[in-house]
Coordinates of N, CA and C in Angstrom, one line a residue:
X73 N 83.5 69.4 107.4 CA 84.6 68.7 108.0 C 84.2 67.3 108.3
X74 N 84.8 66.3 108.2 CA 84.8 65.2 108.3 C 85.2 64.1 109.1
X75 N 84.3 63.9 110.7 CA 84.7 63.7 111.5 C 84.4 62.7 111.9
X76 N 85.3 61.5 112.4 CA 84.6 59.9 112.9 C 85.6 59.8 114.1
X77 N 84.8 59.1 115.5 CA 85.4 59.0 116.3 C 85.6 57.3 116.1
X78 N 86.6 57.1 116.4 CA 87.0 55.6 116.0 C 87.2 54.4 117.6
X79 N 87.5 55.4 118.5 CA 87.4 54.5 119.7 C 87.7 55.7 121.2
X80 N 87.2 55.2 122.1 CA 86.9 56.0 123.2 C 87.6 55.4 124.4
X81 N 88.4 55.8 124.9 CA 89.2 55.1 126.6 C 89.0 55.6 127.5
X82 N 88.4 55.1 128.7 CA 88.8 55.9 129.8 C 89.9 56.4 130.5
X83 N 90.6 57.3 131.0 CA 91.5 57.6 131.6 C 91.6 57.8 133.5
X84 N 90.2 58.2 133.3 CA 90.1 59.0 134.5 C 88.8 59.1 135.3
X85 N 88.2 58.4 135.9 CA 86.9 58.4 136.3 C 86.5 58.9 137.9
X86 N 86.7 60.3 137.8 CA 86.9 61.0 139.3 C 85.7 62.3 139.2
X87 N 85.9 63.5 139.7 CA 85.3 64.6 139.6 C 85.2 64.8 138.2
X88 N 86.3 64.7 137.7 CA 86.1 64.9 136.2 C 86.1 63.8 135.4
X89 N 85.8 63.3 134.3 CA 85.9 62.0 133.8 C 86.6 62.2 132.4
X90 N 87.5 61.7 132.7 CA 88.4 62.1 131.1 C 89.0 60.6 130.0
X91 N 88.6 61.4 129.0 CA 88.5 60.2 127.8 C 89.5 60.5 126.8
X92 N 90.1 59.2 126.4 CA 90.8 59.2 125.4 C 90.1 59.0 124.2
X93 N 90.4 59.5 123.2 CA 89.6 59.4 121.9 C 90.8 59.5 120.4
X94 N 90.4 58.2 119.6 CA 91.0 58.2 118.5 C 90.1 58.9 117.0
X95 N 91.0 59.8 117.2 CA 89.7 60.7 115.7 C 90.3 60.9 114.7
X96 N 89.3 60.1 113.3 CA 89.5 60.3 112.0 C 89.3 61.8 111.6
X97 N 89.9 62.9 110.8 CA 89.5 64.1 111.1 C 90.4 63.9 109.4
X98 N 89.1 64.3 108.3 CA 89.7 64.4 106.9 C 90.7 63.1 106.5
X99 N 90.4 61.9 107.1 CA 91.5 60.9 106.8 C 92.9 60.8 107.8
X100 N 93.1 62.2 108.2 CA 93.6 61.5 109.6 C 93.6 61.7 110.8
X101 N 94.8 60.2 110.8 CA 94.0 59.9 112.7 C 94.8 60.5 113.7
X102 N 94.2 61.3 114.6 CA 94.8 61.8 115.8 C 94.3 61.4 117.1
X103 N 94.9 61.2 118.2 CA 94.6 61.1 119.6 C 93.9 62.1 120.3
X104 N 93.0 63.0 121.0 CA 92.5 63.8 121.6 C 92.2 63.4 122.8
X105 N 91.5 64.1 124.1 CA 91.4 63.6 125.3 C 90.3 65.0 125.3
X106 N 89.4 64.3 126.1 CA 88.2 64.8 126.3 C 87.7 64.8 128.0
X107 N 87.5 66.1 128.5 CA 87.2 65.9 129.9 C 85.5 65.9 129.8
X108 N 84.4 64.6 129.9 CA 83.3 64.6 130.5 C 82.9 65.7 131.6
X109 N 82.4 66.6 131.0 CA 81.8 67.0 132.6 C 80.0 67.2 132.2
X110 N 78.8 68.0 132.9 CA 77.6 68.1 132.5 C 77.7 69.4 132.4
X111 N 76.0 70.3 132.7 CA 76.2 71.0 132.3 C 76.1 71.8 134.0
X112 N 76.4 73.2 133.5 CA 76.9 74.0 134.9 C 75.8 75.4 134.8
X113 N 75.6 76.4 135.7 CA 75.0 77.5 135.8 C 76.1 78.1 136.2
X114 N 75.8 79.3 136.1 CA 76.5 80.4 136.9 C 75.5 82.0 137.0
X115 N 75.7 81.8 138.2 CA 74.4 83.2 138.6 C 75.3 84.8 139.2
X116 N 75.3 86.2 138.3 CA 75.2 86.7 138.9 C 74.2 87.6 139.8
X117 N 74.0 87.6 141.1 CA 73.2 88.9 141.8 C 73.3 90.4 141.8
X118 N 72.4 90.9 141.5 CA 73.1 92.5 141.0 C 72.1 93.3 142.0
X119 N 72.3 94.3 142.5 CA 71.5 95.1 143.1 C 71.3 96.8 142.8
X120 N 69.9 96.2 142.3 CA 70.0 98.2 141.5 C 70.3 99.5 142.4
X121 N 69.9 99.4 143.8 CA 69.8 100.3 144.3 C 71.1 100.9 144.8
X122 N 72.1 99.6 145.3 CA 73.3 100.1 145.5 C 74.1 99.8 144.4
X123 N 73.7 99.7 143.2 CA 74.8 99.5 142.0 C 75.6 98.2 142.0
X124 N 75.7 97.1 143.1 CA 76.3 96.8 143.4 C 76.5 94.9 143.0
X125 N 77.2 94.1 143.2 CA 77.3 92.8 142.5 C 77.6 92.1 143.7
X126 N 77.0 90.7 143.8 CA 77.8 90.0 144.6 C 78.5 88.5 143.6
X127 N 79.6 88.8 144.2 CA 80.4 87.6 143.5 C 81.6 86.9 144.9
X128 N 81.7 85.6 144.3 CA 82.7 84.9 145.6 C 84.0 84.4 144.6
X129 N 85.1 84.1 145.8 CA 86.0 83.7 145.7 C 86.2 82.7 146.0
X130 N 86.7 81.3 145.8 CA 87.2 79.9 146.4 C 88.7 79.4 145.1
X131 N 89.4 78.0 146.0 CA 90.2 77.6 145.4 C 90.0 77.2 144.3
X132 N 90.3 77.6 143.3 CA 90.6 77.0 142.0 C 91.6 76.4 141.5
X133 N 92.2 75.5 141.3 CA 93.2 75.0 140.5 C 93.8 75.3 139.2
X134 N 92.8 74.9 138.4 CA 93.4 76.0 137.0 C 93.9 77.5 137.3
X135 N 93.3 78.0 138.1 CA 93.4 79.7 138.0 C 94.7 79.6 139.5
X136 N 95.6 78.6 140.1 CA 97.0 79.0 140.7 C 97.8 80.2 140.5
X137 N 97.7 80.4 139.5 CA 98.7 81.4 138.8 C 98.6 82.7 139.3
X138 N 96.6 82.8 139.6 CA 96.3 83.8 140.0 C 96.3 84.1 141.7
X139 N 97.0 83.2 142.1 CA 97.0 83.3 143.4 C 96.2 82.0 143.5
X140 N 95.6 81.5 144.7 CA 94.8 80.4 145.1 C 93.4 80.5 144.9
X141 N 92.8 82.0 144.6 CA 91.8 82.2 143.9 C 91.4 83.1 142.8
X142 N 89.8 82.9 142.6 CA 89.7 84.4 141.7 C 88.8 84.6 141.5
X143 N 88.4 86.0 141.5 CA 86.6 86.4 141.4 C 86.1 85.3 140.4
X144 N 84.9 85.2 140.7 CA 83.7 84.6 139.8 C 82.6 84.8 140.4
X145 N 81.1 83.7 140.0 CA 79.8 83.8 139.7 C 79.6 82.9 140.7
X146 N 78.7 83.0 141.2 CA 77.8 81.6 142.2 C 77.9 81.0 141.1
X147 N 78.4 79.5 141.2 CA 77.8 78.4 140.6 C 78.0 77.5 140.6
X148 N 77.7 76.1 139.7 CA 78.0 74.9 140.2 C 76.8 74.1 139.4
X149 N 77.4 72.6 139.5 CA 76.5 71.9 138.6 C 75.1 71.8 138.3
X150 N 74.4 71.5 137.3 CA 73.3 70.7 137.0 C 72.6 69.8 137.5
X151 N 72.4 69.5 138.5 CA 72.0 67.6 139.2 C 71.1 67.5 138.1
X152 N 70.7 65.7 138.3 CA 70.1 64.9 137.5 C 69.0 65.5 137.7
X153 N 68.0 65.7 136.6 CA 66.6 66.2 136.5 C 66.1 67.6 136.8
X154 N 67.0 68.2 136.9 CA 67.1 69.7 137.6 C 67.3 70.5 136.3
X155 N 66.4 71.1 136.1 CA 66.2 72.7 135.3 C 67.7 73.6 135.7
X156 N 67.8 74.1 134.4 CA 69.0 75.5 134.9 C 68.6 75.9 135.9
X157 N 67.4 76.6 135.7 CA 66.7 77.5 136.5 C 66.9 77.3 138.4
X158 N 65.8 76.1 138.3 CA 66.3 75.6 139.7 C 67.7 75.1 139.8
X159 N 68.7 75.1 139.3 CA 70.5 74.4 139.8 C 70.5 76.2 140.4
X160 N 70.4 77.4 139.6 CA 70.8 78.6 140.0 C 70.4 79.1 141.0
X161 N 69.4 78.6 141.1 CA 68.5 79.1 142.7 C 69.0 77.9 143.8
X162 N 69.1 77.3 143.4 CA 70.3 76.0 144.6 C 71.2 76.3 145.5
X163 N 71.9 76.7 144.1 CA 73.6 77.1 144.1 C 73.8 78.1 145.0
X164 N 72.4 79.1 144.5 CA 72.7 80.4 145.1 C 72.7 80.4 146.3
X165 N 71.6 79.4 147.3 CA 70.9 79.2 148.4 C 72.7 78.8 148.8
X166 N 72.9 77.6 148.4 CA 74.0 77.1 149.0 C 75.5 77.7 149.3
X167 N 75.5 78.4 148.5 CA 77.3 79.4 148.4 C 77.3 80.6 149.1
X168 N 76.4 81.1 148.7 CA 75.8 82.8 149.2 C 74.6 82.8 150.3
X169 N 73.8 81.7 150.5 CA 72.5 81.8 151.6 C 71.7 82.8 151.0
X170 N 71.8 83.1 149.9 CA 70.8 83.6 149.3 C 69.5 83.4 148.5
X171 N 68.4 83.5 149.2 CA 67.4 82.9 148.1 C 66.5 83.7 147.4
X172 N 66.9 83.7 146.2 CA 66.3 84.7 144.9 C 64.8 84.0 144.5
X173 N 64.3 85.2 143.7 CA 63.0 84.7 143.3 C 63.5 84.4 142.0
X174 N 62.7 83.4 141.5 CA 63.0 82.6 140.4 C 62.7 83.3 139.2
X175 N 61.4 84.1 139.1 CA 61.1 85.1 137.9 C 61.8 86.0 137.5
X176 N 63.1 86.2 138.8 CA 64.1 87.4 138.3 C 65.0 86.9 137.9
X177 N 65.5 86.0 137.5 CA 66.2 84.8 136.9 C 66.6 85.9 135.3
X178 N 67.4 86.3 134.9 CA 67.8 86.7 133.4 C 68.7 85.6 132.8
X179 N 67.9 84.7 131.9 CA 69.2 84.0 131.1 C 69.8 84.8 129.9
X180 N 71.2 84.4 130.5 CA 71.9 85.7 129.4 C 72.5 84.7 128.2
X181 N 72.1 83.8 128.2 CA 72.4 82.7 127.6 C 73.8 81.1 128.0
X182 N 74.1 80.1 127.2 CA 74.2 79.0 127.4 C 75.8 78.9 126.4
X183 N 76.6 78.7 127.1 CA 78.5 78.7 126.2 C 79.3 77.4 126.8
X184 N 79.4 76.8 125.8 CA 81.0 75.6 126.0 C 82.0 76.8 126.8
X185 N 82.5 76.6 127.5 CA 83.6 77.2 128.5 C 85.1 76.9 127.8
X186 N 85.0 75.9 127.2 CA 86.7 75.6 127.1 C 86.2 74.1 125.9
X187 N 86.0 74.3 124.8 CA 85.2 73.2 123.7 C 86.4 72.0 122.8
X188 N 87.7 73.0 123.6 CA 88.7 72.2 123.0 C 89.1 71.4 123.9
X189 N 88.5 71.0 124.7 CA 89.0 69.7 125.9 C 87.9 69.2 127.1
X190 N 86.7 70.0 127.1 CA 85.9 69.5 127.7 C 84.5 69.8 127.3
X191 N 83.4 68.3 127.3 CA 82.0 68.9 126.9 C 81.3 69.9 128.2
X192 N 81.6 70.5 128.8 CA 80.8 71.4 129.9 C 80.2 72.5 128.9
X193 N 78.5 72.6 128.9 CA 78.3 74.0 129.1 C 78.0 74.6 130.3
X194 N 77.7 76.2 130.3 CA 77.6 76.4 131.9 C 76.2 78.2 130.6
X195 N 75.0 77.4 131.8 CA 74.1 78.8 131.5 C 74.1 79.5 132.3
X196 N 73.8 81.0 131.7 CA 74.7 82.6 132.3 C 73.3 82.9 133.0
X197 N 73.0 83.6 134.0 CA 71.3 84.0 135.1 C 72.3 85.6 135.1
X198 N 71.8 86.4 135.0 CA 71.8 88.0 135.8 C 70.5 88.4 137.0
X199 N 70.4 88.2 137.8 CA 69.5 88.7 138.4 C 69.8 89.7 139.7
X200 N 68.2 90.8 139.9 CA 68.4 92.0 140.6 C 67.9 91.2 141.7
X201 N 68.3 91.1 143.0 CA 68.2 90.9 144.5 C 68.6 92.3 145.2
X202 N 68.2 92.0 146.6 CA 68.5 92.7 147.8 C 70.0 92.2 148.0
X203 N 70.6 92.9 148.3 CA 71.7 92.1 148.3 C 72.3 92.7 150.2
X204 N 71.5 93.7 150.4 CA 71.7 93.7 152.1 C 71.7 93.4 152.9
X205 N 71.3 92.1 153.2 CA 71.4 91.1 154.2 C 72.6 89.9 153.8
X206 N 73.4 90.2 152.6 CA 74.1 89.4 153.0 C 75.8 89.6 153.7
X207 N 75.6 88.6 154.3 CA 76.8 88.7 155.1 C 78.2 88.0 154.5
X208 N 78.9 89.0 154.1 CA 80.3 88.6 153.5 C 81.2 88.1 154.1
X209 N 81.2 88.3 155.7 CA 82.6 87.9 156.6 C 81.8 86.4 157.2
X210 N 80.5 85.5 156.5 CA 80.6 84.4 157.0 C 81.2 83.0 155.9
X211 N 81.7 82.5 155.5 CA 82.4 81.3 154.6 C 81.1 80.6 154.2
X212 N 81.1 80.6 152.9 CA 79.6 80.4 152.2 C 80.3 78.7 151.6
X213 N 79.3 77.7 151.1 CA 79.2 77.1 150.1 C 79.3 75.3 151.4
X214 N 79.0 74.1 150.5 CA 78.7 73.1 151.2 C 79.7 72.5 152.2
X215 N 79.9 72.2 153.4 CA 81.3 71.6 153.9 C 81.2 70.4 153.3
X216 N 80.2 69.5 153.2 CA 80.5 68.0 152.2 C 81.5 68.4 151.0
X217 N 81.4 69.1 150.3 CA 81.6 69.6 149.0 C 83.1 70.1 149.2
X218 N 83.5 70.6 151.0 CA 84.6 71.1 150.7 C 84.5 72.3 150.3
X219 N 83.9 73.0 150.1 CA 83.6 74.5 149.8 C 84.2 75.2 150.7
X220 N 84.8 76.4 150.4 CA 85.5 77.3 151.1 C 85.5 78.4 150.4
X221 N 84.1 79.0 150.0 CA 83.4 80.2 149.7 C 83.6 81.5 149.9
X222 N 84.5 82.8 149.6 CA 84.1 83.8 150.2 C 83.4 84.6 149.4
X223 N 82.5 85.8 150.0 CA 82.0 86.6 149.3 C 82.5 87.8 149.2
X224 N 82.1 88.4 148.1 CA 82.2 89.5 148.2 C 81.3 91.0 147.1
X225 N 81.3 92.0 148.0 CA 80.0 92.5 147.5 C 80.8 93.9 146.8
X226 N 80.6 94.1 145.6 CA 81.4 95.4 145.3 C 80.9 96.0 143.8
X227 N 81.0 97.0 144.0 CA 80.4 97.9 142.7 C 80.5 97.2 141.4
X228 N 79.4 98.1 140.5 CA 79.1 97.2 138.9 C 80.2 97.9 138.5
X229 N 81.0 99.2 139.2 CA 82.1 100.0 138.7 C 83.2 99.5 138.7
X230 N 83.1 98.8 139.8 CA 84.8 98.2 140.3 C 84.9 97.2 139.3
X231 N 83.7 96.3 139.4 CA 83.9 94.8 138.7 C 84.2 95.2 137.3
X232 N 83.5 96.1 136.9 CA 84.1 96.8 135.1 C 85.5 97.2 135.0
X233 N 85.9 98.0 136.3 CA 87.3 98.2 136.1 C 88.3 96.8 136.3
X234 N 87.9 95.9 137.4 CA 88.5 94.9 137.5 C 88.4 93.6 136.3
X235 N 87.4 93.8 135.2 CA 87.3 93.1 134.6 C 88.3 93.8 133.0
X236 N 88.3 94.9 133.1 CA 89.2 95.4 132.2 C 90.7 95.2 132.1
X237 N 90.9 95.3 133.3 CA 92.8 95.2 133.6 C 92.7 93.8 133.8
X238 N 91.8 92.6 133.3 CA 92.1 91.3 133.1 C 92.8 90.7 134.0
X239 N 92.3 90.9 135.5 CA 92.7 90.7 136.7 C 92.1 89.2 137.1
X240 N 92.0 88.3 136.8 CA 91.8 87.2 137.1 C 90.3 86.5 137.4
X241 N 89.5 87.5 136.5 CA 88.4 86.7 136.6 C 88.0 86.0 135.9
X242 N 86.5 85.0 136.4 CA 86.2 83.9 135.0 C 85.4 84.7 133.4
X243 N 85.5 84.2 132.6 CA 85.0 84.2 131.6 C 83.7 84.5 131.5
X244 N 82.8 84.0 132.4 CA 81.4 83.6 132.7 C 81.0 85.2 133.3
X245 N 81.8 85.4 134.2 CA 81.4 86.8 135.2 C 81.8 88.0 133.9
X246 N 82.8 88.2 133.1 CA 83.0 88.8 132.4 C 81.7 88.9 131.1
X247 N 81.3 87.9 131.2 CA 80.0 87.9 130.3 C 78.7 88.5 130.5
X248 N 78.3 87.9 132.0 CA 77.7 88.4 132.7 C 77.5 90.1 133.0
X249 N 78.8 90.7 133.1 CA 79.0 91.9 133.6 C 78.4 92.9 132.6
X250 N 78.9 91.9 131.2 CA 78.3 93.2 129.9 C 77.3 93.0 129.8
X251 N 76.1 92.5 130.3 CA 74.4 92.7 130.8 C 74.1 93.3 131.6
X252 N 75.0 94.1 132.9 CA 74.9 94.8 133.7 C 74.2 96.2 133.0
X253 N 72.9 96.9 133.8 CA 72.9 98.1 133.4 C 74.1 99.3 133.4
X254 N 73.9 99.9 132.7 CA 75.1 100.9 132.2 C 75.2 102.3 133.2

């Protein structure tokens, strides 16, 4: 395929940064728009003993449809100089007050999310934690950030059923879940 990008605009220089782009594609030229973002983690916590997952809820925008939220994975950006590794152990600290040991870190691997309109990738962590000390009825994630985090802690059974009847979770947790032991 034969691809030249011929000129690049800004549109949008906010949380997301979005680009106009003129592309030669086989001789012709079309307009595309491109949302900048970096790269992202997403961690689930699994706990062997009680079978059990923890995953939160907050507003999403794209996902309205599904109500104002919808299950997913701890996670959240890359900062500058920051290893996957440590952004997942951050994130985790920060959303959930959870802090994992870093050698239980499973990367389940590294996926473009949505490649037809934004460069984001986001790398997948499974990891086994204690997951009994955490507290689900307190509001997890940064107040700078605006975060309004809930948790919630519930079987590798339920999340398989809830991830089957395509009940509104992300893509990422859905990925995650099929590394769950069986």
């Amino acid at each position: 395929m034969d691809i030249e990008i011929i000129s690049k605009k800004k549109m949008y220089n906010g949380y997301a940064k979005v680009e106009q782009w003129q592309v030669s594609q086989n001789g012709q030229t079309k307009t595309v728009e491109c949302v900048q973002r970096g790269q992202s983690v997403a961690v689930l916590p699994y706990d062997r003993s009680t079978d059990s997952v923890l995953v939160v809820s907050q507003f999403r925008p794209g996902a309205i449809d599904q109500g104002p939220s919808l299950i997913e994975m701890v996670a959240g950006m890359i900062d500058e100089g920051e290893t996957a590794e440590q952004a997942a152990l951050r994130e985790t600290i920060e959303e959930v007050e959870l802090a994992l040991d870093g050698s239980a870190l499973t990367k389940l691997g590294r996926f473009y999310l949505s490649p037809g309109i934004s460069t984001e990738t986001t790398t997948i962590f499974l990891v086994e934690a204690d997951l009994s000390q955490v507290d689900v009825n307190k509001i997890g994630g940064l107040v700078k950030e605006g975060e309004q985090i809930r948790k919630h802690l519930i079987s590798a059974q339920a999340l398989r059923t809830m991830l089957a009847s395509a009940n509104g979770a992300s893509v990422t947790l859905a990925l995650a879940a099929s590394a769950l032991p069986l």
